mmCIF file of C-alpha atoms in Angstrom:
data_model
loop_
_atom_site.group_PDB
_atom_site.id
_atom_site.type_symbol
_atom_site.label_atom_id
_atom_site.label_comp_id
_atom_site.label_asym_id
_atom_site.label_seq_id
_atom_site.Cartn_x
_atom_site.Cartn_y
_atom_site.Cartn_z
ATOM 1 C CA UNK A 3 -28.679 -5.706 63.046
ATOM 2 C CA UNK A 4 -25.318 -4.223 61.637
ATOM 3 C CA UNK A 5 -24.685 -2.566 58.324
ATOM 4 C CA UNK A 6 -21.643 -3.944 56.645
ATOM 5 C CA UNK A 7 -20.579 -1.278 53.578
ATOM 6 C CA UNK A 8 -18.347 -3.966 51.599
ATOM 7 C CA UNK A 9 -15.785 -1.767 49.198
ATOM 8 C CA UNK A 10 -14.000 -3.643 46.120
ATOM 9 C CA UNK A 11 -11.880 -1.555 43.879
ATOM 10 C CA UNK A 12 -9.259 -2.730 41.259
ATOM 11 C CA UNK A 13 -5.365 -3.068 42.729
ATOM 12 C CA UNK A 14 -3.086 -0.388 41.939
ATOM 13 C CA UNK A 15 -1.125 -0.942 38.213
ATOM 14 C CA UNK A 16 -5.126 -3.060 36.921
ATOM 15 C CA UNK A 17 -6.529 -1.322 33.976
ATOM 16 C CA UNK A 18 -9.932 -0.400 34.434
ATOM 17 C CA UNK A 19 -11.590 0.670 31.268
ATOM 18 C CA UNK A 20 -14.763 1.169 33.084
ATOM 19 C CA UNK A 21 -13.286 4.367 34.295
ATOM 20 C CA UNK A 22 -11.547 5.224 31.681
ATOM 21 C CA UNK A 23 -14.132 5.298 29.355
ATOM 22 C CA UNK A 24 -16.148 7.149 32.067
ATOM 23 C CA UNK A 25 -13.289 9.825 31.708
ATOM 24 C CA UNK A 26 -13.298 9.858 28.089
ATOM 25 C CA UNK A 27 -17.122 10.369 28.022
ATOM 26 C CA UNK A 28 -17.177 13.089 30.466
ATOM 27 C CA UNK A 29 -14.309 14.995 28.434
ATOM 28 C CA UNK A 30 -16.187 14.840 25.149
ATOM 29 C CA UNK A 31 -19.259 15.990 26.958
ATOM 30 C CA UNK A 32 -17.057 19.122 27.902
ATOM 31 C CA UNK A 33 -16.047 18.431 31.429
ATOM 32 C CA UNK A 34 -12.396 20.055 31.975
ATOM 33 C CA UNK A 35 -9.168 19.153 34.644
ATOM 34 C CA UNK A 36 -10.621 15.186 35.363
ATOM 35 C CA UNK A 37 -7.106 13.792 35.708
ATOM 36 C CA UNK A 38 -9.098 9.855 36.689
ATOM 37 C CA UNK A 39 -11.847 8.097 36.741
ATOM 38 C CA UNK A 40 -12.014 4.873 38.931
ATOM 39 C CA UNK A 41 -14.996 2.646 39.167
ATOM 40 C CA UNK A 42 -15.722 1.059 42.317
ATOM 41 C CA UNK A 43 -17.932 -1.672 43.603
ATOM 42 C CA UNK A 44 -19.662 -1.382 46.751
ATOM 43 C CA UNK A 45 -22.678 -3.730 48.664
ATOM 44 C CA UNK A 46 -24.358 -2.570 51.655
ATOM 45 C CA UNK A 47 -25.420 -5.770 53.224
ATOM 46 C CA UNK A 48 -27.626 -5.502 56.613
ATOM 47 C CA UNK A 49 -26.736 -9.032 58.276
ATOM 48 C CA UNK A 50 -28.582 -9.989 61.501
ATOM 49 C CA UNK A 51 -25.173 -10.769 63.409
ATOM 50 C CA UNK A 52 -23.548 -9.566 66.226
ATOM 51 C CA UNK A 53 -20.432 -6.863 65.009
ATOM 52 C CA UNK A 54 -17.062 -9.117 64.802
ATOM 53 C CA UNK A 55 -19.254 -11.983 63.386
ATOM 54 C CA UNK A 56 -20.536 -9.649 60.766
ATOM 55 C CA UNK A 57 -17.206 -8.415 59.855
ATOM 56 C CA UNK A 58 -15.657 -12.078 60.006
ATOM 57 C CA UNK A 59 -19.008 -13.237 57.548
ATOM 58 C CA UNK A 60 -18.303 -9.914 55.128
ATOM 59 C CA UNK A 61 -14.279 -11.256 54.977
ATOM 60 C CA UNK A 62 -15.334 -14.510 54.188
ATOM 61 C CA UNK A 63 -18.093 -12.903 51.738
ATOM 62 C CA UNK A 64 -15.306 -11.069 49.619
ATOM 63 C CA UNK A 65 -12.930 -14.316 49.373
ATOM 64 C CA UNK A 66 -15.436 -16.653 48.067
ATOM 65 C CA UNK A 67 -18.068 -14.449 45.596
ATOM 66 C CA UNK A 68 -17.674 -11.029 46.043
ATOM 67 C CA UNK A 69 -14.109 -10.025 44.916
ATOM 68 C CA UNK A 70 -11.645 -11.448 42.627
ATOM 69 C CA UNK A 71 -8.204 -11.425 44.821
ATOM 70 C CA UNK A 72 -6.407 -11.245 42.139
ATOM 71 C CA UNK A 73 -7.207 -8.233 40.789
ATOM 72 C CA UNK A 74 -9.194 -6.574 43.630
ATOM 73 C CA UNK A 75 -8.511 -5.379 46.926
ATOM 74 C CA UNK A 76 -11.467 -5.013 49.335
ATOM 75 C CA UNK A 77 -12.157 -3.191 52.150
ATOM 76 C CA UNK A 78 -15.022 -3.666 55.116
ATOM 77 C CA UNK A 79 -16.829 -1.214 57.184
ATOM 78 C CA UNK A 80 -19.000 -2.127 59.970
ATOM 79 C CA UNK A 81 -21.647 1.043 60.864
ATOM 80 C CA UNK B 14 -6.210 18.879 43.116
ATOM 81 C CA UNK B 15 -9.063 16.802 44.990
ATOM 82 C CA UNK B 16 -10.658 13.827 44.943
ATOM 83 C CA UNK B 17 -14.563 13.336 44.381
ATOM 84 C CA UNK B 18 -16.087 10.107 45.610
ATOM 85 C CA UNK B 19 -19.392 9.819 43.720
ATOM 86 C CA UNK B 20 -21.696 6.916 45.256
ATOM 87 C CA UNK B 21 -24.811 6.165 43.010
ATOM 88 C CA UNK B 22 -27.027 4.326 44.208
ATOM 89 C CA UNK B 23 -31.030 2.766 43.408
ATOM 90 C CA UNK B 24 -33.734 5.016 45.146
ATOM 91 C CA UNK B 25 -35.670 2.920 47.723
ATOM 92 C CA UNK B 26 -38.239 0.749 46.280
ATOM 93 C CA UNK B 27 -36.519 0.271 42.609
ATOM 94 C CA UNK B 28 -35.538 -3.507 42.109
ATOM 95 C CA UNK B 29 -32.032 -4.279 42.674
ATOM 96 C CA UNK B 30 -31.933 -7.619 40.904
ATOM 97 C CA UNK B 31 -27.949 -7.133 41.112
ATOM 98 C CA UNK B 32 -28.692 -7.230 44.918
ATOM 99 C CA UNK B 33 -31.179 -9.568 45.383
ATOM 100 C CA UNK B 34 -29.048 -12.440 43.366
ATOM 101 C CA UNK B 35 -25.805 -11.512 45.181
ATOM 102 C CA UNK B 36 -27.867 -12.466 48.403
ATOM 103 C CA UNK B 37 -29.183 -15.603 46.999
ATOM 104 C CA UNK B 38 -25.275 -16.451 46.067
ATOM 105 C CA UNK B 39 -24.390 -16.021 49.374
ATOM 106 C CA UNK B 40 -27.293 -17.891 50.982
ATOM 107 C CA UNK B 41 -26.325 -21.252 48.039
ATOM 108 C CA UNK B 42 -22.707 -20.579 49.840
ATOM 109 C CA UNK B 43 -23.908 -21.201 53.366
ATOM 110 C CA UNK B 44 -23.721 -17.504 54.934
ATOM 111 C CA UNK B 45 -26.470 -17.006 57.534
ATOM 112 C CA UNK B 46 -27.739 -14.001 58.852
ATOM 113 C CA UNK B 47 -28.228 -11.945 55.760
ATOM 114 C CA UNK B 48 -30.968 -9.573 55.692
ATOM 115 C CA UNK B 49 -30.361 -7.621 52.428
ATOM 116 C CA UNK B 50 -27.816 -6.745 50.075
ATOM 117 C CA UNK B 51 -27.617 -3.724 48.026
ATOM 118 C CA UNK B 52 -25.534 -2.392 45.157
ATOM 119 C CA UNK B 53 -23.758 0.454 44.776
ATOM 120 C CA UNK B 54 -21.907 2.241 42.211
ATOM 121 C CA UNK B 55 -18.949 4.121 43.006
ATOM 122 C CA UNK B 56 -16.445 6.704 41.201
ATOM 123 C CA UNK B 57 -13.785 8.545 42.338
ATOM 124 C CA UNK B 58 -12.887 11.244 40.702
ATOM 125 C CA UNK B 59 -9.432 13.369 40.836
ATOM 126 C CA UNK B 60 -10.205 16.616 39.674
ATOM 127 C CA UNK B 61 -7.417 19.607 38.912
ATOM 128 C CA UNK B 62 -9.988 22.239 39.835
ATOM 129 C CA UNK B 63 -10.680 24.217 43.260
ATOM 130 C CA UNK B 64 -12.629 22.287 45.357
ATOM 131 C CA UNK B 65 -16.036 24.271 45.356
ATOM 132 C CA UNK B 66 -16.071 24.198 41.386
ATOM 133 C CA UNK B 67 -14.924 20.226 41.633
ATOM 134 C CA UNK B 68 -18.338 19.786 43.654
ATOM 135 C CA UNK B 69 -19.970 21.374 40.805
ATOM 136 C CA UNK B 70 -18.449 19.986 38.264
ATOM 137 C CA UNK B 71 -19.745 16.353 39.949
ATOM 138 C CA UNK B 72 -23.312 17.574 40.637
ATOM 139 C CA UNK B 73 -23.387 18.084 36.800
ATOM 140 C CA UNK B 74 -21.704 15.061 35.832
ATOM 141 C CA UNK B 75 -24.247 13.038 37.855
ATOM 142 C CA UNK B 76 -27.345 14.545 36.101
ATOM 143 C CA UNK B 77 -25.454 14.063 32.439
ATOM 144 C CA UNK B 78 -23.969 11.155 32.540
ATOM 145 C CA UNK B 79 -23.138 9.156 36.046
ATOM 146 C CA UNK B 80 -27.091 8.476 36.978
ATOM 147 C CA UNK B 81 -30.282 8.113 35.798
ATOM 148 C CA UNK B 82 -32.374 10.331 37.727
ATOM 149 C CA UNK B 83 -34.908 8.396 37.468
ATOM 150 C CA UNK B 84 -34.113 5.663 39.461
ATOM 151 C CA UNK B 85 -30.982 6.520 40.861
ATOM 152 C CA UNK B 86 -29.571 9.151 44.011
ATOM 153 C CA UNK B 87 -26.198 10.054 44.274
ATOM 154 C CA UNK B 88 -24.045 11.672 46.617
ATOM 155 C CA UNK B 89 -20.781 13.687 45.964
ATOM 156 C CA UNK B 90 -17.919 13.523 48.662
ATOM 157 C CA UNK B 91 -14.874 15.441 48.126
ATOM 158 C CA UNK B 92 -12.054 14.958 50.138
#
């Protein structure tokens, strides 16, 4: 049993007004010196595969559902 | 300046519908193997402020704004 953390955040130059509204509700709430927010997907998924399997699966996970490769970049971490 | 990675995520035993139909996705797809899937919310956070005040800063963030104490736990990296 291996514990794939599955991490998909926008590419570099996407807007994400997720986190910038985060930002903008944090500085009217009085927070000081937040120079970004970024919001970030992540899915722990236990999978009842052996190691490179699980990591091949989690690849294959991201390219069909899980992210959108236009706009996100993923990134896979077998614990 | 540092940067705060702020995972959020569902305390055991609250329903993760988010979860639970990601799995079922992946199951219609074909993947085998899967024994759960979880969701998890993510920020990260670049902060212009020393780095024991930045963890502060988080911690209060969280409890105003990030997560719901109720049903949520987070955890505060900075790196």
């Amino acid at each position: 049993m291996v514990v794939a953390e599955v991490r998909i955040e926008l590419k570099p130059g996407v807007a994400d007004p997720e986190g910038q509204n985060t930002k903008k509700a944090l500085e009217l709430l009085g927070f000081k010196g937040i120079e970004s927010v970024r919001s970030i997907k992540f899915f722990e998924i236990v999978l009842d595969l052996p190691r490179n399997e699980a990591r091949k699966a989690c690849e294959e996970m991201c390219r069909k559902l899980l992210a959108n490769p236009v706009i996100q970049s993923y990134r896979i971490d077998i614990k």
